[in-house]
């Protein structure tokens, strides 16, 4: 079991995990106004008024580089004691994210150094993730004596190809997109030529010098029952499994340590929403699956059990212990769980100020919709990410002609601010297919909101400090499910550098052989 740094809690047993969960729920309960809110309503609902006035008065004068470090546990001695306690408690309740010493944690782990052929097309983040996860999966596969890995939500097959070509594992890559399947297969064909050539040159003394490619499966996995059916399929539909290969046939060449059936390891790199939960349920329900290595993401897409329907389709909560607490996390709070303290801390001062400004623009744009386009607002509109383009333009301008002072959102040139806000709004209205905005007083809306922009940075940073705590709650719920079902030794391990890949907690579980 890994050490959790400065965290005051452990999750080695179901009892300890549940104690940690109750501590989180008790702590976050008084701050519902933070984690249930949506920052787009900052001005319309005057969200800052729910926060302790002493906190807001203190933080409104703090430099931006202090604010963006709050989610990482930063505070100053002169801040109110209640605020310092809030910040230190968030740090003590959340999983520390510093990358684990994997070779110490998994003594039999061997890390393959990836060559430029197999990493072609990967950015720095993807390469970092694949290198670490492939080594972990290979190590766990050896522990449970299986040679077959099923990569669920495989995308373009980067992980599957590394496991196949570098670790000589038999891999089935499942993804809902047939386009991804075609890309995976074509890319694997190119890589195979390189590895076959390398193997022939190494003179293997009569051994087969042809490397094995991962097989691609196109299927939208909507439930554990569907995934179990796929794992057990003997006569696969040609349209479902490319290259005419079923998972069952792929397993026939290996023997299981426990019986004659195929043994599998399930894995998913940032398997989105319910897909990560499906991996865990399949691990528990399928005899074939001997281990799971799951890294989740997109908690906002988890399904909810709102009317007492079948728990099997609920993404949170999934453990009996968390269900018994009655805790409910809305989509907004689950989206907050995706916030990264390390990413915030890594922002430069100028990046932080622009980040807060974009939140101010989006919240003021909500006022525009509320006043002028209530029918559009009633549909819970999503404006996309036009703010990113605006941010890039501003950052380029800042290098030569600074528009905003570094320390204050409210002190910039009024004309430039109003002009930028109007451009932001028109871009948003265009994306929402709203074409008539001649009568909108953009300048008046901004002037009304601007006096309160100086506290949006403080509000956002305090709210973001709860993000890692909420994510810890979601992850502990998954771990507790396994512990309740008698899985011994299941653990959460930070396997990536959090500044590169913020969703870095891997849930690793193995079935013991009797």
mmCIF file with all atom_site columns, N, CA and C in Angstrom, residues 266-295:
data_model
loop_
_atom_site.group_PDB
_atom_site.id
_atom_site.type_symbol
_atom_site.label_atom_id
_atom_site.label_alt_id
_atom_site.label_comp_id
_atom_site.label_asym_id
_atom_site.label_entity_id
_atom_site.label_seq_id
_atom_site.pdbx_PDB_ins_code
_atom_site.Cartn_x
_atom_site.Cartn_y
_atom_site.Cartn_z
_atom_site.occupancy
_atom_site.B_iso_or_equiv
_atom_site.pdbx_formal_charge
_atom_site.auth_seq_id
_atom_site.auth_comp_id
_atom_site.auth_asym_id
_atom_site.auth_atom_id
_atom_site.pdbx_PDB_model_num
ATOM 1  N N  . UNK A 1 266 ? -7.974  -6.373  -17.576 1.00 0.00 ? 266 UNK A N  1
ATOM 2  C CA . UNK A 1 266 ? -8.679  -5.233  -18.160 1.00 0.00 ? 266 UNK A CA 1
ATOM 3  C C  . UNK A 1 266 ? -7.947  -3.948  -17.808 1.00 0.00 ? 266 UNK A C  1
ATOM 4  N N  . UNK A 1 267 ? -7.829  -3.059  -18.778 1.00 0.00 ? 267 UNK A N  1
ATOM 5  C CA . UNK A 1 267 ? -7.237  -1.761  -18.485 1.00 0.00 ? 267 UNK A CA 1
ATOM 6  C C  . UNK A 1 267 ? -7.927  -0.680  -19.299 1.00 0.00 ? 267 UNK A C  1
ATOM 7  N N  . UNK A 1 268 ? -7.817  0.532   -18.820 1.00 0.00 ? 268 UNK A N  1
ATOM 8  C CA . UNK A 1 268 ? -8.369  1.683   -19.530 1.00 0.00 ? 268 UNK A CA 1
ATOM 9  C C  . UNK A 1 268 ? -7.616  2.929   -19.137 1.00 0.00 ? 268 UNK A C  1
ATOM 10 N N  . UNK A 1 269 ? -7.056  3.611   -20.122 1.00 0.00 ? 269 UNK A N  1
ATOM 11 C CA . UNK A 1 269 ? -6.342  4.868   -19.876 1.00 0.00 ? 269 UNK A CA 1
ATOM 12 C C  . UNK A 1 269 ? -7.320  6.021   -20.060 1.00 0.00 ? 269 UNK A C  1
ATOM 13 N N  . UNK A 1 270 ? -7.699  6.635   -18.940 1.00 0.00 ? 270 UNK A N  1
ATOM 14 C CA . UNK A 1 270 ? -8.675  7.714   -18.933 1.00 0.00 ? 270 UNK A CA 1
ATOM 15 C C  . UNK A 1 270 ? -9.960  7.282   -19.627 1.00 0.00 ? 270 UNK A C  1
ATOM 16 N N  . UNK A 1 271 ? -10.427 6.077   -19.225 1.00 0.00 ? 271 UNK A N  1
ATOM 17 C CA . UNK A 1 271 ? -11.712 5.584   -19.718 1.00 0.00 ? 271 UNK A CA 1
ATOM 18 C C  . UNK A 1 271 ? -12.798 6.536   -19.231 1.00 0.00 ? 271 UNK A C  1
ATOM 19 N N  . UNK A 1 272 ? -13.540 7.090   -20.162 1.00 0.00 ? 272 UNK A N  1
ATOM 20 C CA . UNK A 1 272 ? -14.397 8.244   -19.895 1.00 0.00 ? 272 UNK A CA 1
ATOM 21 C C  . UNK A 1 272 ? -15.675 7.871   -19.132 1.00 0.00 ? 272 UNK A C  1
ATOM 22 N N  . UNK A 1 273 ? -16.049 8.699   -18.157 1.00 0.00 ? 273 UNK A N  1
ATOM 23 C CA . UNK A 1 273 ? -17.317 8.554   -17.472 1.00 0.00 ? 273 UNK A CA 1
ATOM 24 C C  . UNK A 1 273 ? -17.550 7.170   -16.906 1.00 0.00 ? 273 UNK A C  1
ATOM 25 N N  . UNK A 1 274 ? -18.692 6.579   -17.279 1.00 0.00 ? 274 UNK A N  1
ATOM 26 C CA . UNK A 1 274 ? -19.098 5.275   -16.749 1.00 0.00 ? 274 UNK A CA 1
ATOM 27 C C  . UNK A 1 274 ? -18.200 4.135   -17.201 1.00 0.00 ? 274 UNK A C  1
ATOM 28 N N  . UNK A 1 275 ? -17.402 4.344   -18.232 1.00 0.00 ? 275 UNK A N  1
ATOM 29 C CA . UNK A 1 275 ? -16.585 3.253   -18.749 1.00 0.00 ? 275 UNK A CA 1
ATOM 30 C C  . UNK A 1 275 ? -15.617 2.733   -17.689 1.00 0.00 ? 275 UNK A C  1
ATOM 31 N N  . UNK A 1 276 ? -15.060 3.623   -16.874 1.00 0.00 ? 276 UNK A N  1
ATOM 32 C CA . UNK A 1 276 ? -14.160 3.188   -15.795 1.00 0.00 ? 276 UNK A CA 1
ATOM 33 C C  . UNK A 1 276 ? -14.898 2.336   -14.771 1.00 0.00 ? 276 UNK A C  1
ATOM 34 N N  . UNK A 1 277 ? -16.137 2.704   -14.470 1.00 0.00 ? 277 UNK A N  1
ATOM 35 C CA . UNK A 1 277 ? -16.949 1.929   -13.535 1.00 0.00 ? 277 UNK A CA 1
ATOM 36 C C  . UNK A 1 277 ? -17.291 0.573   -14.138 1.00 0.00 ? 277 UNK A C  1
ATOM 37 N N  . UNK A 1 278 ? -17.565 0.545   -15.432 1.00 0.00 ? 278 UNK A N  1
ATOM 38 C CA . UNK A 1 278 ? -17.864 -0.716  -16.124 1.00 0.00 ? 278 UNK A CA 1
ATOM 39 C C  . UNK A 1 278 ? -16.695 -1.688  -16.028 1.00 0.00 ? 278 UNK A C  1
ATOM 40 N N  . UNK A 1 279 ? -15.472 -1.183  -16.127 1.00 0.00 ? 279 UNK A N  1
ATOM 41 C CA . UNK A 1 279 ? -14.297 -2.045  -15.986 1.00 0.00 ? 279 UNK A CA 1
ATOM 42 C C  . UNK A 1 279 ? -14.278 -2.713  -14.610 1.00 0.00 ? 279 UNK A C  1
ATOM 43 N N  . UNK A 1 280 ? -14.587 -1.954  -13.570 1.00 0.00 ? 280 UNK A N  1
ATOM 44 C CA . UNK A 1 280 ? -14.571 -2.505  -12.211 1.00 0.00 ? 280 UNK A CA 1
ATOM 45 C C  . UNK A 1 280 ? -15.671 -3.544  -12.026 1.00 0.00 ? 280 UNK A C  1
ATOM 46 N N  . UNK A 1 281 ? -16.856 -3.243  -12.527 1.00 0.00 ? 281 UNK A N  1
ATOM 47 C CA . UNK A 1 281 ? -17.957 -4.196  -12.382 1.00 0.00 ? 281 UNK A CA 1
ATOM 48 C C  . UNK A 1 281 ? -17.665 -5.486  -13.157 1.00 0.00 ? 281 UNK A C  1
ATOM 49 N N  . UNK A 1 282 ? -17.068 -5.351  -14.318 1.00 0.00 ? 282 UNK A N  1
ATOM 50 C CA . UNK A 1 282 ? -16.739 -6.542  -15.109 1.00 0.00 ? 282 UNK A CA 1
ATOM 51 C C  . UNK A 1 282 ? -15.669 -7.366  -14.411 1.00 0.00 ? 282 UNK A C  1
ATOM 52 N N  . UNK A 1 283 ? -14.694 -6.699  -13.811 1.00 0.00 ? 283 UNK A N  1
ATOM 53 C CA . UNK A 1 283 ? -13.663 -7.388  -13.033 1.00 0.00 ? 283 UNK A CA 1
ATOM 54 C C  . UNK A 1 283 ? -14.297 -8.219  -11.920 1.00 0.00 ? 283 UNK A C  1
ATOM 55 N N  . UNK A 1 284 ? -15.299 -7.668  -11.249 1.00 0.00 ? 284 UNK A N  1
ATOM 56 C CA . UNK A 1 284 ? -15.949 -8.373  -10.148 1.00 0.00 ? 284 UNK A CA 1
ATOM 57 C C  . UNK A 1 284 ? -16.843 -9.513  -10.641 1.00 0.00 ? 284 UNK A C  1
ATOM 58 N N  . UNK A 1 285 ? -17.475 -9.330  -11.799 1.00 0.00 ? 285 UNK A N  1
ATOM 59 C CA . UNK A 1 285 ? -18.499 -10.260 -12.250 1.00 0.00 ? 285 UNK A CA 1
ATOM 60 C C  . UNK A 1 285 ? -17.986 -11.359 -13.171 1.00 0.00 ? 285 UNK A C  1
ATOM 61 N N  . UNK A 1 286 ? -16.826 -11.145 -13.787 1.00 0.00 ? 286 UNK A N  1
ATOM 62 C CA . UNK A 1 286 ? -16.336 -12.111 -14.772 1.00 0.00 ? 286 UNK A CA 1
ATOM 63 C C  . UNK A 1 286 ? -15.198 -12.953 -14.197 1.00 0.00 ? 286 UNK A C  1
ATOM 64 N N  . UNK A 1 287 ? -15.356 -14.276 -14.268 1.00 0.00 ? 287 UNK A N  1
ATOM 65 C CA . UNK A 1 287 ? -14.302 -15.175 -13.797 1.00 0.00 ? 287 UNK A CA 1
ATOM 66 C C  . UNK A 1 287 ? -13.024 -15.023 -14.607 1.00 0.00 ? 287 UNK A C  1
ATOM 67 N N  . UNK A 1 288 ? -13.183 -14.704 -15.876 1.00 0.00 ? 288 UNK A N  1
ATOM 68 C CA . UNK A 1 288 ? -12.024 -14.591 -16.765 1.00 0.00 ? 288 UNK A CA 1
ATOM 69 C C  . UNK A 1 288 ? -11.080 -13.474 -16.347 1.00 0.00 ? 288 UNK A C  1
ATOM 70 N N  . UNK A 1 289 ? -11.637 -12.384 -15.839 1.00 0.00 ? 289 UNK A N  1
ATOM 71 C CA . UNK A 1 289 ? -10.839 -11.186 -15.579 1.00 0.00 ? 289 UNK A CA 1
ATOM 72 C C  . UNK A 1 289 ? -10.131 -11.330 -14.240 1.00 0.00 ? 289 UNK A C  1
ATOM 73 N N  . UNK A 1 290 ? -8.802  -11.419 -14.299 1.00 0.00 ? 290 UNK A N  1
ATOM 74 C CA . UNK A 1 290 ? -7.994  -11.655 -13.100 1.00 0.00 ? 290 UNK A CA 1
ATOM 75 C C  . UNK A 1 290 ? -7.422  -10.370 -12.503 1.00 0.00 ? 290 UNK A C  1
ATOM 76 N N  . UNK A 1 291 ? -7.420  -9.297  -13.286 1.00 0.00 ? 291 UNK A N  1
ATOM 77 C CA . UNK A 1 291 ? -6.861  -8.038  -12.774 1.00 0.00 ? 291 UNK A CA 1
ATOM 78 C C  . UNK A 1 291 ? -7.448  -6.871  -13.553 1.00 0.00 ? 291 UNK A C  1
ATOM 79 N N  . UNK A 1 292 ? -7.382  -5.703  -12.926 1.00 0.00 ? 292 UNK A N  1
ATOM 80 C CA . UNK A 1 292 ? -7.830  -4.477  -13.592 1.00 0.00 ? 292 UNK A CA 1
ATOM 81 C C  . UNK A 1 292 ? -6.877  -3.352  -13.212 1.00 0.00 ? 292 UNK A C  1
ATOM 82 N N  . UNK A 1 293 ? -6.544  -2.534  -14.199 1.00 0.00 ? 293 UNK A N  1
ATOM 83 C CA . UNK A 1 293 ? -5.745  -1.318  -13.978 1.00 0.00 ? 293 UNK A CA 1
ATOM 84 C C  . UNK A 1 293 ? -6.519  -0.192  -14.649 1.00 0.00 ? 293 UNK A C  1
ATOM 85 N N  . UNK A 1 294 ? -7.156  0.635   -13.847 1.00 0.00 ? 294 UNK A N  1
ATOM 86 C CA . UNK A 1 294 ? -8.086  1.632   -14.390 1.00 0.00 ? 294 UNK A CA 1
ATOM 87 C C  . UNK A 1 294 ? -7.697  3.036   -13.971 1.00 0.00 ? 294 UNK A C  1
ATOM 88 N N  . UNK A 1 295 ? -7.686  3.940   -14.958 1.00 0.00 ? 295 UNK A N  1
ATOM 89 C CA . UNK A 1 295 ? -7.454  5.365   -14.692 1.00 0.00 ? 295 UNK A CA 1
ATOM 90 C C  . UNK A 1 295 ? -8.637  6.110   -15.288 1.00 0.00 ? 295 UNK A C  1
#
